[in-house]
CSV table of C-alpha atoms in Angstrom, one decimal:
chain,number,residue,atom,x,y,z
A,1,MET,CA,57.4,-106.9,132.0
A,2,GLY,CA,56.4,-110.3,132.0
A,3,VAL,CA,54.6,-112.5,134.5
A,4,ASP,CA,57.5,-113.6,136.4
A,5,GLU,CA,59.2,-109.7,136.9
A,6,LEU,CA,56.2,-108.4,137.7
A,7,ALA,CA,56.2,-111.5,140.9
A,8,GLU,CA,59.7,-110.7,141.6
A,9,GLU,CA,58.4,-106.9,142.8
A,10,LEU,CA,54.9,-108.1,143.8
A,11,TYR,CA,56.5,-110.5,146.4
A,12,ALA,CA,58.4,-107.8,147.7
A,13,LEU,CA,55.9,-105.9,148.7
A,14,PRO,CA,54.3,-105.8,152.4
A,15,PRO,CA,51.2,-108.0,152.1
A,16,GLY,CA,48.9,-105.2,152.8
A,17,GLU,CA,50.1,-103.6,149.3
A,18,PHE,CA,50.5,-106.6,147.6
A,19,ILE,CA,46.2,-107.2,146.0
A,20,ALA,CA,45.5,-103.6,144.8
A,21,ALA,CA,49.7,-103.8,143.3
A,22,ARG,CA,49.2,-107.0,141.6
A,23,ASP,CA,44.7,-106.0,140.6
A,24,ARG,CA,46.9,-102.4,139.3
A,25,ALA,CA,49.0,-105.1,136.8
A,26,ALA,CA,46.5,-107.3,136.0
A,27,ALA,CA,44.3,-103.9,135.4
A,28,ALA,CA,47.2,-103.1,132.6
A,29,ALA,CA,48.6,-106.1,131.6
A,30,PRO,CA,48.1,-107.5,127.7
A,31,ARG,CA,45.2,-109.8,127.9
A,32,GLY,CA,47.0,-112.9,127.7
A,33,GLU,CA,48.7,-112.6,131.0
A,34,ARG,CA,45.7,-111.3,132.9
A,35,GLY,CA,44.8,-114.8,134.3
A,36,ALA,CA,48.4,-115.3,135.4
A,37,ILE,CA,48.8,-112.4,137.9
A,38,ARG,CA,45.4,-112.6,139.2
A,39,ALA,CA,46.2,-116.3,139.9
A,40,LEU,CA,49.0,-114.9,142.0
A,41,ARG,CA,48.3,-115.1,145.4
A,42,ARG,CA,49.0,-113.1,149.0
A,43,PRO,CA,52.3,-113.7,151.5
A,44,THR,CA,51.8,-114.2,155.1
A,45,LEU,CA,53.9,-112.0,157.0
A,46,ALA,CA,55.9,-115.0,158.0
A,47,ALA,CA,56.0,-116.5,153.5
A,48,TRP,CA,56.9,-112.4,153.2
A,49,ALA,CA,59.8,-112.3,156.0
A,50,VAL,CA,61.1,-115.1,154.3
A,51,ASN,CA,60.6,-114.3,150.9
A,52,LEU,CA,62.7,-110.5,152.1
A,53,LEU,CA,65.0,-112.8,153.6
A,54,VAL,CA,66.2,-115.0,150.2
A,55,ARG,CA,66.2,-111.7,148.3
A,56,GLU,CA,68.6,-109.6,150.3
A,57,ASP,CA,71.3,-112.3,149.9
A,58,ARG,CA,71.0,-115.7,148.4
A,59,SER,CA,74.5,-117.3,150.2
A,60,ARG,CA,71.8,-117.7,153.0
A,61,THR,CA,69.7,-119.8,150.6
A,62,GLU,CA,72.8,-121.8,149.2
A,63,LEU,CA,74.8,-122.4,152.4
A,64,LEU,CA,71.0,-123.1,154.2
A,65,LEU,CA,70.1,-125.7,150.8
A,66,ARG,CA,73.7,-127.5,150.9
A,67,LEU,CA,73.8,-127.5,154.9
A,68,GLY,CA,69.6,-129.2,154.4
A,69,ALA,CA,71.4,-131.7,152.1
A,70,GLU,CA,74.3,-132.6,154.6
A,71,LEU,CA,71.9,-132.8,157.4
A,72,ARG,CA,69.8,-135.0,155.6
A,73,THR,CA,72.9,-137.5,154.2
A,74,ALA,CA,73.7,-137.9,157.9
A,75,HIS,CA,70.2,-139.2,158.8
A,76,GLN,CA,71.3,-141.7,156.4
A,77,GLN,CA,73.9,-142.5,158.1
A,78,PRO,CA,73.6,-144.8,161.0
A,79,ALA,CA,77.1,-144.4,162.5
A,80,GLY,CA,77.4,-140.9,161.5
A,81,GLY,CA,75.6,-139.4,165.2
A,82,GLY,CA,78.7,-136.9,165.7
A,83,ARG,CA,78.9,-135.4,162.1
A,84,LEU,CA,75.0,-135.2,162.6
A,85,ARG,CA,75.5,-133.9,166.4
A,86,GLU,CA,77.4,-130.9,164.7
A,87,LEU,CA,75.3,-130.1,161.5
A,88,ILE,CA,72.6,-130.0,163.9
A,89,GLY,CA,74.7,-127.7,165.8
A,90,GLN,CA,75.7,-125.4,163.2
A,91,GLN,CA,71.6,-125.6,162.0
A,92,ARG,CA,70.0,-124.3,165.1
A,93,GLN,CA,73.3,-121.6,164.9
A,94,LEU,CA,71.9,-120.9,161.2
A,95,VAL,CA,68.3,-120.9,161.6
A,96,ALA,CA,68.0,-118.5,164.7
A,97,ALA,CA,70.2,-116.1,162.7
A,98,LEU,CA,68.7,-116.6,159.7
A,99,ALA,CA,64.8,-115.7,162.1
A,100,ARG,CA,67.0,-112.9,163.4
A,101,ARG,CA,67.4,-110.8,160.4
A,102,ALA,CA,64.0,-111.9,158.8
A,103,GLY,CA,62.7,-109.5,161.8
A,104,GLN,CA,65.3,-107.4,161.3
A,105,LEU,CA,63.9,-107.2,157.4
A,106,THR,CA,60.9,-106.6,158.0
A,107,ALA,CA,61.0,-103.7,160.7
A,108,ASP,CA,63.7,-102.0,157.9
A,109,ALA,CA,60.6,-102.4,156.0
A,110,GLY,CA,58.2,-100.2,158.2
A,111,ARG,CA,55.6,-104.0,159.2
A,112,PRO,CA,57.8,-104.8,161.7
A,113,VAL,CA,56.3,-109.2,162.2
A,114,SER,CA,55.1,-110.5,165.7
A,115,ASP,CA,57.2,-113.3,167.4
A,116,ALA,CA,55.0,-115.8,166.7
A,117,VAL,CA,55.7,-115.0,162.9
A,118,LEU,CA,59.5,-115.4,163.1
A,119,ARG,CA,58.8,-118.9,164.7
A,120,GLU,CA,57.2,-119.3,161.4
A,121,VAL,CA,59.3,-118.2,160.1
A,122,GLU,CA,62.4,-120.7,161.5
A,123,ASP,CA,59.7,-123.5,160.9
A,124,THR,CA,59.6,-122.9,157.2
A,125,VAL,CA,63.8,-122.6,157.7
A,126,HIS,CA,63.7,-126.1,159.6
A,127,ALA,CA,61.2,-127.1,156.8
A,128,ALA,CA,63.9,-126.7,153.8
A,129,LEU,CA,66.5,-128.3,155.1
A,130,ALA,CA,64.0,-130.9,156.0
A,131,ASP,CA,63.3,-131.1,152.2
A,132,PRO,CA,64.4,-130.2,149.4
A,133,ASP,CA,61.0,-129.3,147.7
A,134,THR,CA,60.2,-127.0,150.3
A,135,ALA,CA,63.9,-125.3,150.0
A,136,ARG,CA,64.1,-125.5,146.1
A,137,GLU,CA,60.7,-123.7,146.6
A,138,LEU,CA,62.3,-121.2,149.3
A,139,ALA,CA,65.1,-120.1,147.1
A,140,ARG,CA,62.8,-118.8,144.8
A,141,GLY,CA,61.8,-116.5,147.0
A,142,ARG,CA,57.5,-116.6,145.9
A,143,LEU,CA,56.8,-118.7,149.1
A,144,THR,CA,52.5,-117.7,149.9
A,145,ARG,CA,52.6,-119.5,153.0
A,146,ALA,CA,55.0,-120.6,156.4
A,147,PHE,CA,55.2,-124.4,156.3
A,148,PRO,CA,55.0,-126.7,159.3
A,149,PRO,CA,58.2,-128.0,161.4
A,150,PRO,CA,59.2,-131.0,159.9
A,151,SER,CA,58.8,-133.7,162.1
A,152,GLY,CA,61.8,-136.1,161.5
A,153,PHE,CA,64.4,-136.3,158.2
A,154,GLY,CA,62.6,-138.6,155.4
A,155,VAL,CA,65.5,-141.3,154.6
A,156,LEU,CA,66.4,-140.2,150.4
A,157,PRO,CA,68.4,-142.3,148.2
A,158,GLU,CA,71.0,-139.8,148.0
A,159,ALA,CA,71.8,-135.3,148.9
A,160,THR,CA,71.0,-133.4,146.7
A,161,VAL,CA,72.3,-130.3,146.3
A,162,LEU,CA,69.7,-128.4,143.6
A,163,GLN,CA,72.9,-127.8,141.2
A,164,LEU,CA,73.9,-125.0,143.4
A,165,ARG,CA,77.5,-126.5,143.4
A,166,PRO,CA,79.6,-128.9,141.2
A,167,PRO,CA,78.5,-132.3,142.0
A,168,SER,CA,81.9,-134.2,143.3
A,169,ALA,CA,83.2,-137.2,142.5
A,170,ALA,CA,81.0,-140.2,143.3
A,171,PRO,CA,82.3,-142.8,146.0
A,172,ALA,CA,84.3,-145.3,144.3
A,173,ALA,CA,82.0,-148.5,145.0
A,174,ARG,CA,83.1,-151.8,147.2
A,175,GLU,CA,84.1,-155.4,145.6
A,176,PRO,CA,81.3,-157.2,146.6
A,177,GLY,CA,81.6,-159.1,149.3
A,178,SER,CA,84.7,-157.9,150.6
A,179,GLY,CA,85.2,-154.6,152.3
A,180,ARG,CA,88.2,-152.9,150.4
A,181,ARG,CA,87.5,-150.1,147.6
A,182,THR,CA,88.1,-149.9,144.1
A,183,ALA,CA,89.5,-147.0,142.1
A,184,GLY,CA,88.9,-148.7,138.3
A,185,GLY,CA,89.4,-152.0,139.5
A,186,GLY,CA,92.6,-151.8,140.3
A,187,ALA,CA,95.1,-150.9,142.8
A,188,GLY,CA,95.5,-147.8,145.1
A,189,ALA,CA,91.7,-147.8,145.8
A,190,GLU,CA,93.3,-146.8,149.2
A,191,GLY,CA,94.4,-143.6,148.2
A,192,ALA,CA,91.0,-143.2,146.7
A,193,GLY,CA,89.5,-143.2,149.5
A,194,THR,CA,91.8,-141.0,151.4
A,195,GLY,CA,91.4,-138.3,148.8
A,196,ALA,CA,87.8,-138.2,148.7
A,197,ASP,CA,88.1,-137.9,153.7
A,198,ASP,CA,90.3,-134.9,152.6
A,199,ALA,CA,87.9,-133.7,149.9
A,200,GLU,CA,84.6,-134.2,152.5
A,201,GLY,CA,87.0,-132.2,155.8
A,202,ALA,CA,87.4,-129.7,153.8
A,203,ASP,CA,84.2,-129.4,152.4
A,204,GLY,CA,82.6,-129.5,156.0
A,205,ARG,CA,85.7,-127.2,156.8
A,206,GLU,CA,84.1,-125.2,154.0
A,207,ARG,CA,81.1,-125.6,155.0
A,208,ARG,CA,80.9,-124.3,158.8
A,209,ALA,CA,83.4,-121.2,157.9
A,210,SER,CA,80.0,-120.8,155.5
A,211,VAL,CA,77.7,-121.1,158.7
A,212,THR,CA,79.8,-119.2,160.9
A,213,ASP,CA,81.0,-116.6,158.7
A,214,ILE,CA,76.7,-116.3,157.9
A,215,THR,CA,75.9,-115.9,161.8
A,216,GLU,CA,78.6,-113.5,162.3
A,217,ARG,CA,77.4,-111.3,159.5
A,218,ALA,CA,73.9,-112.0,161.0
A,219,ARG,CA,75.2,-110.5,164.9
A,220,ALA,CA,77.0,-107.7,163.2
A,221,GLN,CA,74.4,-106.9,161.1
A,222,GLU,CA,72.8,-106.6,164.5
A,223,ARG,CA,74.6,-104.4,165.5
A,224,ALA,CA,74.5,-102.8,163.1
A,225,ASP,CA,71.1,-102.4,162.9
A,226,ARG,CA,70.7,-101.8,166.5
A,227,GLU,CA,72.9,-98.6,165.7
A,228,ARG,CA,71.3,-97.0,163.3
A,229,ARG,CA,68.3,-97.8,165.5
A,230,GLN,CA,69.7,-95.8,168.4
A,231,ARG,CA,71.0,-93.5,165.6
A,232,LEU,CA,67.5,-92.9,163.8
A,233,ARG,CA,66.5,-93.1,167.9
A,234,LYS,CA,68.4,-90.3,168.2
A,235,ALA,CA,67.5,-88.0,165.3
A,236,ARG,CA,64.0,-88.8,165.4
A,237,GLY,CA,64.5,-87.2,169.3
A,238,GLU,CA,66.2,-84.4,167.6
A,239,ALA,CA,64.1,-84.0,165.1
A,240,GLU,CA,60.5,-83.9,167.5
A,241,GLU,CA,63.0,-81.9,169.3
A,242,LEU,CA,62.8,-79.6,166.5
A,243,ALA,CA,59.7,-79.4,165.7
A,244,ARG,CA,58.1,-79.0,168.9
A,245,ALA,CA,61.1,-74.8,168.6
A,246,ALA,CA,59.1,-74.8,165.3
A,247,ARG,CA,55.4,-75.2,165.9
A,248,GLY,CA,56.6,-72.9,169.2
A,249,SER,CA,58.3,-70.6,166.7
A,250,ALA,CA,55.1,-70.4,163.9
A,251,GLU,CA,53.2,-69.9,167.2
A,252,GLU,CA,54.9,-66.7,168.0
A,253,ALA,CA,54.5,-66.2,164.7
A,254,THR,CA,51.0,-66.1,164.3
A,255,ALA,CA,50.9,-63.5,167.4
A,256,ALA,CA,53.9,-62.0,165.9
A,257,GLU,CA,51.0,-61.8,162.5
A,258,ARG,CA,48.6,-61.1,164.4
A,259,GLU,CA,49.9,-57.9,166.2
A,260,LEU,CA,50.8,-57.0,162.9
A,261,ALA,CA,47.8,-57.1,161.6
A,262,SER,CA,46.3,-55.5,164.6
A,263,ALA,CA,48.5,-52.4,164.0
A,264,ARG,CA,48.1,-52.3,160.7
A,265,ARG,CA,44.3,-52.0,161.4
A,266,ARG,CA,45.2,-49.3,164.0
A,267,LEU,CA,47.4,-47.5,161.8
A,268,ARG,CA,45.1,-46.6,159.2
A,269,GLU,CA,41.4,-46.0,161.9
A,270,ALA,CA,44.6,-43.3,163.1
A,271,ARG,CA,45.6,-42.3,158.9
A,272,GLU,CA,41.4,-42.5,158.6
A,273,GLN,CA,41.1,-39.7,162.2
A,274,VAL,CA,44.1,-37.4,160.4
A,275,HIS,CA,42.7,-37.2,157.2
A,276,GLY,CA,38.6,-36.9,158.8
A,277,LEU,CA,40.9,-34.0,160.8
A,278,THR,CA,42.4,-32.4,158.5
A,279,GLU,CA,40.0,-31.8,156.3
A,280,GLU,CA,38.2,-30.9,158.9
A,281,LEU,CA,41.0,-28.1,160.5
A,282,ARG,CA,40.6,-27.0,156.8
A,283,ARG,CA,37.5,-26.4,156.5
A,284,ALA,CA,37.9,-24.5,159.4
A,285,LYS,CA,40.8,-22.9,158.5
A,286,ARG,CA,38.4,-20.9,155.4
A,287,SER,CA,36.0,-21.0,157.7
A,288,LEU,CA,38.0,-18.4,159.7
A,289,SER,CA,39.5,-17.1,156.6
A,290,ALA,CA,35.9,-15.6,155.9
A,291,ALA,CA,35.4,-14.6,159.3
A,292,GLU,CA,38.4,-12.7,159.3
A,293,ARG,CA,37.5,-11.5,156.0
A,294,THR,CA,34.3,-10.3,157.0
A,295,GLU,CA,36.1,-8.5,160.0
A,296,ARG,CA,38.3,-6.9,158.2
A,297,ALA,CA,35.5,-5.9,156.3
A,298,ALA,CA,32.6,-4.4,158.5
A,299,ARG,CA,35.9,-3.5,161.2
A,300,GLY,CA,36.0,0.1,159.0
A,301,PRO,CA,32.2,1.2,159.0
A,302,ALA,CA,32.3,0.0,162.4
A,303,GLN,CA,35.1,2.7,163.6
A,304,ARG,CA,33.9,5.3,161.5
A,305,ALA,CA,30.2,4.7,163.0
A,306,ARG,CA,32.1,4.5,166.3
A,307,GLN,CA,33.7,8.0,165.2
A,308,ALA,CA,30.2,9.2,163.8
A,309,ALA,CA,28.5,7.9,167.2
A,310,GLU,CA,31.0,9.7,169.3
A,311,ARG,CA,30.5,13.2,167.5
A,312,ASP,CA,26.9,12.6,167.9
A,313,ARG,CA,27.6,12.2,171.8
A,314,LYS,CA,30.0,15.4,171.8
A,315,ARG,CA,27.7,17.3,170.2
A,316,ALA,CA,24.6,16.4,172.2
A,317,GLU,CA,26.4,17.0,174.6
A,318,ALA,CA,27.6,19.8,173.3
A,319,ALA,CA,24.1,20.9,173.3
A,320,ARG,CA,22.6,20.0,176.9
A,321,ALA,CA,25.6,21.7,177.9
A,322,GLU,CA,24.3,24.7,176.0
A,323,ALA,CA,20.8,24.5,177.3
A,324,ASP,CA,21.4,24.2,181.1
A,325,ARG,CA,23.1,27.3,181.0
A,326,ALA,CA,20.2,28.8,179.3
A,327,GLU,CA,17.8,27.9,181.7
A,328,ALA,CA,20.1,28.6,184.3
A,329,ASP,CA,20.4,32.5,183.0
A,330,ARG,CA,16.7,32.1,182.7
A,331,LEU,CA,16.3,31.9,186.2
A,332,ALA,CA,19.2,34.2,187.5
A,333,PRO,CA,17.5,37.8,188.3
A,334,ASP,CA,18.1,40.5,186.2
A,335,PRO,CA,20.7,43.0,188.5
A,336,ALA,CA,19.1,45.6,186.8
A,337,ARG,CA,15.3,46.0,187.8
A,338,PRO,CA,14.3,46.8,190.5
A,339,PRO,CA,13.3,44.6,193.9
A,340,GLY,CA,9.6,42.8,193.3
A,341,ARG,CA,9.2,43.7,189.9
A,342,ARG,CA,8.9,41.5,187.3
A,343,GLY,CA,9.0,41.9,183.8
A,344,ARG,CA,6.2,40.9,181.6
A,345,ARG,CA,6.3,37.5,179.5
A,346,ARG,CA,7.5,38.2,176.4
A,347,PRO,CA,4.5,36.3,174.0
A,348,GLY,CA,7.3,32.7,172.9
A,349,ALA,CA,9.5,34.3,176.2
A,350,PRO,CA,11.5,30.5,177.6
A,351,SER,CA,9.4,29.8,180.7
């Protein structure tokens, strides 16, 4: 990419992005082009706005230059006051429409400018109408600064349209000392003059139509931009509402996720507890089984022991009863002995 093509891209950027983009381009450019690239100056906000205006629609610039040329021509004609007033009216309409459009373009580019900057845009357009050199610089779309408003149009030898349209036929020369025009020195000069007047009138009508067309287009574009901004505001409002709803949903989702994590933690703890209790129950069941086996093993001997104890108790009771009977028999009197006589106790007999 050459320096000229690069400049076209750079001067379309907002001023705040110009320096960084230029320096990056210079660093990546061939060595022979770096100096020319670094020499490109950052535009002011007003100059950038005018550049956007020129780049959007070149036909506006063409009309601006044609109107400037006719204004300068009218300033040179002492008897052209009526026409000059008409051109100045068209100039005001066009300049106001262009300034408004420049403000819209900068806003669309994300860098709206102040009213003071827009007044600089108007001053620059006025300067281009007054001076063809300024008009040429404006037409390139690479302004780096705004121009001050002109104090008045200078007297130029002839109007310059910057080769934006083919030159019209030159006006017929006047004969020295005569008020009659000649065309090629022959008769019919009056017809030639009438044809030139008709061409001038057609050109004026074409210019007025162009100014009106651009003004109407600017107004239509303003309405479209206003509607677009309204739609954009509505869309942003809806987007913000959806964003708020999304944030609410996200908060609810976060809370639900936290609750889910807590529930999962509690479930894990419950499972661990169940696992522990299951192990404890298993151990208790093993202990119960062992105790039951021990009890069953001890049940037979205990029963036998109880039975033996019961037999021994019964034997003891029988022995005791027998002893009691023997004692009773010993103490009872013998009916075969006479009363008062006792028999001699035999040795070894129970007393």
